[in-house]
Amino acid sequence: MKLTKTGEGVLRKFDMDEIMNCMHCGFCLPACPTFRQTGLESYGPRGRIALMKGVANEKLSIDHEFEKNMFACLGCRACETACPAGVAYGSLIETARVVIEENKKSQAKPPLARKIAFEHLFPHPKRMEWMGTVLWAAQAAGLQNLASKTGLIKVLPRPLAEMQEAVETVASPKERKKRQLKMNAEKEKLFTVGLFTGCVMDVMFYETNQATARLLTKAGCDVVFVENQSCCGALHAHSGEMNGAKGLAKRNIEAFEKANVDFVVNNAGGCGAALKEYHHWFHDEPEWKERAMAFVEKMRDANELLAELPPLSFTKPMNVRITYQDSCHLAHGQGIRNQPRELIRSIPGAQYVELHQADSCCGSAGIYNMTNYDMSMQILDDKMEDVKKTKAHLIVTSNPGCLLQMKQGIIRTGMQDKIEAIHIMDLLARAL
Amino acid sequence: MQTTGMKKDSKISPVMKKQLQSIVGEKWYLDSPNDLYTYSYDATPIFQSMPDAVVMPGTTKEVSEVLKIANEHQIPIIPRGSGTNLAASTIPVHGGIVLNMTRFNQIIEIDQKNLTATIGPGVVTADLHNAVEAAGLFYPPDPGSMRISTVGGNMAQCAGGMRGLKYGVTKDYIMGLEYVLPSGAVLRSGGKNVKDVAGYDMTRLLVGSEGTLAVITEITLKLLPLPETKRTLVAYFTKLVDAAKTVEKVISSKIIPATMEFMDQGTMKVVDDFAKLGLPLEMKAMLLVEQDGPEELVTRDIERIAEIAKQEGASIVQVSKTMEDGARLLAARRAALSALSRLRPTTILEDATVPRSRLAEIVEEVERIAEKYQVQICTFGHAGDGNLHPTCMTDERDKEEIHRVELAFEEIFHTAIRLGGTITGEHGVGLAKMNYLHLKVGEGGIELMRQIKEAFDPNNIMNPGKIFANSERRRLVVKK
Ligand SMILES: Cc1cc2nc3c(=O)[nH]c(=O)nc-3n(C[C@H](O)[C@H](O)[C@H](O)COP(=O)(O)OP(=O)(O)OC[C@H]3O[C@@H](n4cnc5c(N)ncnc54)[C@H](O)[C@@H]3O)c2cc1C
Ligand code: SF4
Ligand code: SF4
């Protein structure tokens, strides 16, 4: 295949120095979940970087195979933690995906579902809310049940069909309307924080956002729900839709600039990692880069901030065994590993057990469990074997994708009456 | 310009492809451009060349059948473990079939009575360590790459490691092999007998054969009892020569530590940057010493070594408080090579070895040579066994600089030989060193080796183009 003109322009986007930094030592291989599943070079970080080099040097074409290999990566970044040469794999894979998307744009139309999701759904909070309403209505009317009984569910793609089993009842529109836009600190006020509510998070996990806000007020913060914020753009960026991602980032930066808060807090590891990298997205727009830096400096994961604030006083002991599954983007992306564990340990009565390979991806990885369903489930099933061994009653996560994946894992292994998956903020709020 | 990795003139005909697929199953036969590309390199910088197919057999019988077909059609076979070797030993210079052996990853038996383990060659070295240690046993060879490399690759390259000083290297632990000749014949050598002198020692011959004689399909290893405890000591020196004298003095005092590792200032800086250990970076060199064994002995030896180091001029001597402390330092040493690669895009590590008593001399020579050719070389390595890794940080895109690097290394090898050493201590010859082999074994030695190869592999299909140099020099073999 001959490279198109756009193809050549696109190639210059690769950071050749970063690619050359990889010295093929293979230290990253055992850390990579997809390599562990397949044993194939093309499914490991060393192989993926080599393929990028092949494409950048025009020895390989940007074809369907290259696309498959780049999108088979979870983007979990465990390889970055393992790499002694300090290769910034996360930004390499992002570039590879941008290159693929830009190359494709000139050629074919993106699949409709993807177009709808990326252009017409995630970027529009109102529409996300509307989807929430539909979902709530469906759940309230028992439609979901009906749908699965009548086989209507088969119309949905398989991953979506399985996923919807795992989704909890979403909050009703009435309940969502009740939200106060500002909640005051319950003791002497230390900071004002803006809550980054997220798109999926605020629809499917409305209660988790409320719980986060309550925890923060307990710990001495005024919490504001900043208006006009939007989706963080992580899914766009990881899928090669960089322009869409930047548009969303600009909206968020503006919204939080206006809100004038001390910190911006998020409770989704995946969003958080993207929010903390906004300045990298604007390397070619100096003015926005500066504004992004200021935004990034205020950004904290909820675990991170709660660990710095005066300790929460819990009143409801929990005499259960609890384990924790790291969110990749929290652990490998943001280096936040101890804080959530310490917070769990601080719950009176909680018996904490460490999960074997807790920081290895569960297979959720943004929309990976929809785009690469089979691989995602293989990884999940291995993960659940480790979860079983902990004999925990609760498995705690810090990211909505991971939470849904763990719920699905529990259903797949038939452990519904033995173990419950829960977001760390909901867990902490239960003990207040 | 060629835009795809697909070879137009693949040596594998559609009929052969069908045959190979029916032997191993379609899933384990790869020949798409991306797949071929990912098996065109190993951990050696600069070398790259495309195979025609990648085959991943699962049983000895499959290996035998694949070899028969390859032998009949004279298709090169390049056995491969995890591709971490540093001698370009798995680069398919003449195309052919990369025979990936990683599916042979079963630990077949740990024999507590005979203290042996029988395993597939695709077992990852660290997995073997974990399995035997769980049984209270010990497999000493521990190459820096042990979390990734396979025991088959270790065997074929005769890998060393940090415990070489006291415990020897891979060859000292291989007791028996099952191997397949290009003809497809499946043979065995050695076994669980400690004493075994029935004819030529084929096991020893195959160890270090770099995939040029036969494909190994099963390995029987010698195990030791797991040492009771271990402790680590670090000493920092303001003069290189003091570090070298310390190594000599320790050994002449009849103490054999398990590990005695050396890092020069350049390496220390980079490792520290990576592992955040807080090393005293104003020092010129550090020695990392580990002793294992019974508690009393370990304590006595470590104290004695500390004394010697101080006498020989060490500025700082620290003894690790816990096993974990020591393990952390050793892990940092293991990462030295990869950490060095942070400095420049291309990192070329070499493997010159000298008798222990010439250690200071070679380190100083390396410094002089680096200066002479204006290249950046850091040195670290297994000081206890005289095995050093002068490592050059460069950029493969700068052809002129690469030329100077080659000249520098050539001079380093000549120096090693002059000091009574060798051109490689543990990484093997492969492609990277074949031009220097004659320095060590002479033309007669090479000729005898060639004849041995011919006896095993008359059609020269086993990893052709390795070990024995042909006329042209081959630093840059980026094909297609
Ligand atoms: C960061 C780093 C650190 C390292 N540290 C050390 C060290 O401390 N000491 C050391 O000695 N080396 C070291 N090495 C080099 C390398 O790890 C070793 O040479 C290792 O033994 C290679 O194992 P592998 O499984 O990757 O084999 P490969 O690289 O895949 O293959 C090596 C050779 O073995 C042959 N081979 C593999 N399997 C078979 C089989 N079943 N039958 C026949 N032939 C076979 C191949 O054809 C090839 O010639 C290091 C490498 C790196 C990248
Ligand atoms: S660990 Fe880093 S340098 Fe080594 S192969 Fe992986 S990405 Fe490359
Ligand atoms: S990001 Fe995760 S899945 Fe992707 S290469 Fe790295 S370790 Fe593997």
Short mmCIF file of C-alpha atoms in Angstrom, two decimals, chain A residues 1-3 16-17 20-31 35 38-43 45-55 57-63 65-70 80-87, chain B residues 1-6 27-28 30 32-35 37-39 41-48 50 56 80 82-84 100 102 144-145 147-148 274 334-335 337-347 395-397 478-480:
data_model
loop_
_atom_site.label_atom_id
_atom_site.label_comp_id
_atom_site.label_asym_id
_atom_site.label_seq_id
_atom_site.Cartn_x
_atom_site.Cartn_y
_atom_site.Cartn_z
CA MET A 1 0.00 0.00 0.00
CA LYS A 2 1.32 3.41 -0.91
CA LEU A 3 1.13 6.04 1.74
CA MET A 16 11.33 9.71 17.05
CA ASP A 17 13.57 10.42 20.03
CA MET A 20 14.49 5.45 19.87
CA ASN A 21 14.71 5.56 23.64
CA CYS A 22 13.24 2.09 23.73
CA MET A 23 16.22 -0.23 23.73
CA HIS A 24 14.21 -3.45 23.27
CA CYS A 25 15.28 -4.76 26.67
CA GLY A 26 11.87 -6.31 27.25
CA PHE A 27 11.62 -5.30 30.92
CA CYS A 28 8.06 -4.20 30.17
CA LEU A 29 6.89 -7.56 28.81
CA PRO A 30 5.93 -9.29 32.06
CA ALA A 31 4.01 -6.18 33.16
CA PHE A 35 1.41 -9.86 26.29
CA THR A 38 -0.96 -14.02 24.09
CA GLY A 39 2.83 -14.36 24.37
CA LEU A 40 3.10 -12.51 21.05
CA GLU A 41 5.58 -9.68 20.47
CA SER A 42 2.95 -7.66 18.63
CA TYR A 43 0.79 -7.76 21.77
CA PRO A 45 4.87 -2.82 24.53
CA ARG A 46 8.27 -3.62 23.00
CA GLY A 47 6.55 -4.91 19.86
CA ARG A 48 4.10 -2.02 19.66
CA ILE A 49 6.90 0.51 19.88
CA ALA A 50 8.82 -1.39 17.20
CA LEU A 51 5.74 -1.28 14.97
CA MET A 52 5.43 2.46 15.49
CA LYS A 53 9.06 2.76 14.49
CA GLY A 54 8.35 0.65 11.42
CA VAL A 55 5.47 2.92 10.46
CA ASN A 57 10.26 4.86 9.01
CA GLU A 58 7.77 3.85 6.34
CA LYS A 59 8.74 0.21 6.50
CA LEU A 60 5.20 -0.71 7.47
CA SER A 61 1.96 0.81 6.29
CA ILE A 62 -0.75 2.36 8.40
CA ASP A 63 -3.14 -0.43 7.61
CA GLU A 65 -3.28 -4.73 10.94
CA PHE A 66 -1.39 -1.85 12.46
CA GLU A 67 -4.68 -0.40 13.68
CA LYS A 68 -5.69 -3.70 15.25
CA ASN A 69 -2.36 -3.93 17.07
CA MET A 70 -2.46 -0.37 18.36
CA GLU A 80 5.72 2.73 31.84
CA THR A 81 6.10 1.85 35.49
CA ALA A 82 8.23 -1.15 34.52
CA CYS A 83 10.44 0.59 31.97
CA PRO A 84 13.85 1.52 33.37
CA ALA A 85 14.66 3.52 30.26
CA GLY A 86 11.77 5.86 31.06
CA VAL A 87 10.02 5.53 27.70
CA MET B 1 10.97 3.40 -1.11
CA GLN B 2 9.63 0.17 0.34
CA THR B 3 6.55 0.87 2.38
CA THR B 4 5.66 -2.56 3.65
CA GLY B 5 7.60 -5.17 5.53
CA MET B 6 6.29 -7.92 3.29
CA LYS B 27 -2.85 -19.96 15.21
CA TRP B 28 0.85 -20.62 15.77
CA LEU B 30 2.51 -15.99 11.80
CA SER B 32 1.66 -10.91 8.50
CA PRO B 33 3.88 -7.84 7.99
CA ASN B 34 3.43 -6.62 11.57
CA ASP B 35 4.13 -10.03 13.05
CA TYR B 37 8.45 -7.06 11.88
CA THR B 38 8.16 -7.76 15.60
CA TYR B 39 10.51 -10.73 15.26
CA TYR B 41 14.98 -7.57 16.27
CA ASP B 42 16.19 -8.63 19.69
CA ALA B 43 17.70 -6.61 22.53
CA THR B 44 20.85 -5.88 20.52
CA PRO B 45 20.83 -2.33 19.14
CA ILE B 46 21.10 -1.54 15.45
CA PHE B 47 20.70 -5.07 14.03
CA GLN B 48 17.48 -5.89 12.28
CA MET B 50 13.01 -9.75 8.55
CA MET B 56 5.52 -21.36 17.60
CA ARG B 80 14.17 -17.85 19.87
CA SER B 82 12.40 -13.96 24.74
CA GLY B 83 14.77 -12.15 22.38
CA THR B 84 16.74 -10.46 25.16
CA ASN B 100 9.62 -19.22 18.95
CA THR B 102 8.09 -19.74 24.54
CA GLY B 144 20.06 -9.22 34.73
CA SER B 145 17.28 -10.08 32.33
CA ARG B 147 12.42 -11.68 34.70
CA ILE B 148 12.11 -11.89 30.92
CA PHE B 274 16.10 5.97 37.90
CA ARG B 334 19.98 -5.13 37.51
CA ALA B 335 18.41 -2.09 35.92
CA LEU B 337 21.78 -1.19 31.49
CA SER B 338 18.27 -0.03 30.82
CA ALA B 339 18.76 3.02 32.97
CA LEU B 340 21.87 3.97 31.00
CA SER B 341 19.78 3.96 27.88
CA ARG B 342 18.01 7.05 29.19
CA LEU B 343 21.03 9.14 28.28
CA ARG B 344 21.07 8.75 24.50
CA PRO B 345 18.85 7.06 21.93
CA THR B 346 21.09 4.04 21.29
CA THR B 347 22.86 2.02 23.95
CA ASP B 395 22.72 7.48 18.39
CA GLU B 396 22.42 4.94 15.61
CA ARG B 397 21.26 7.67 13.21
CA VAL B 478 19.16 -3.30 8.53
CA LYS B 479 17.64 -5.24 5.67
CA LYS B 480 14.54 -4.35 3.66
#
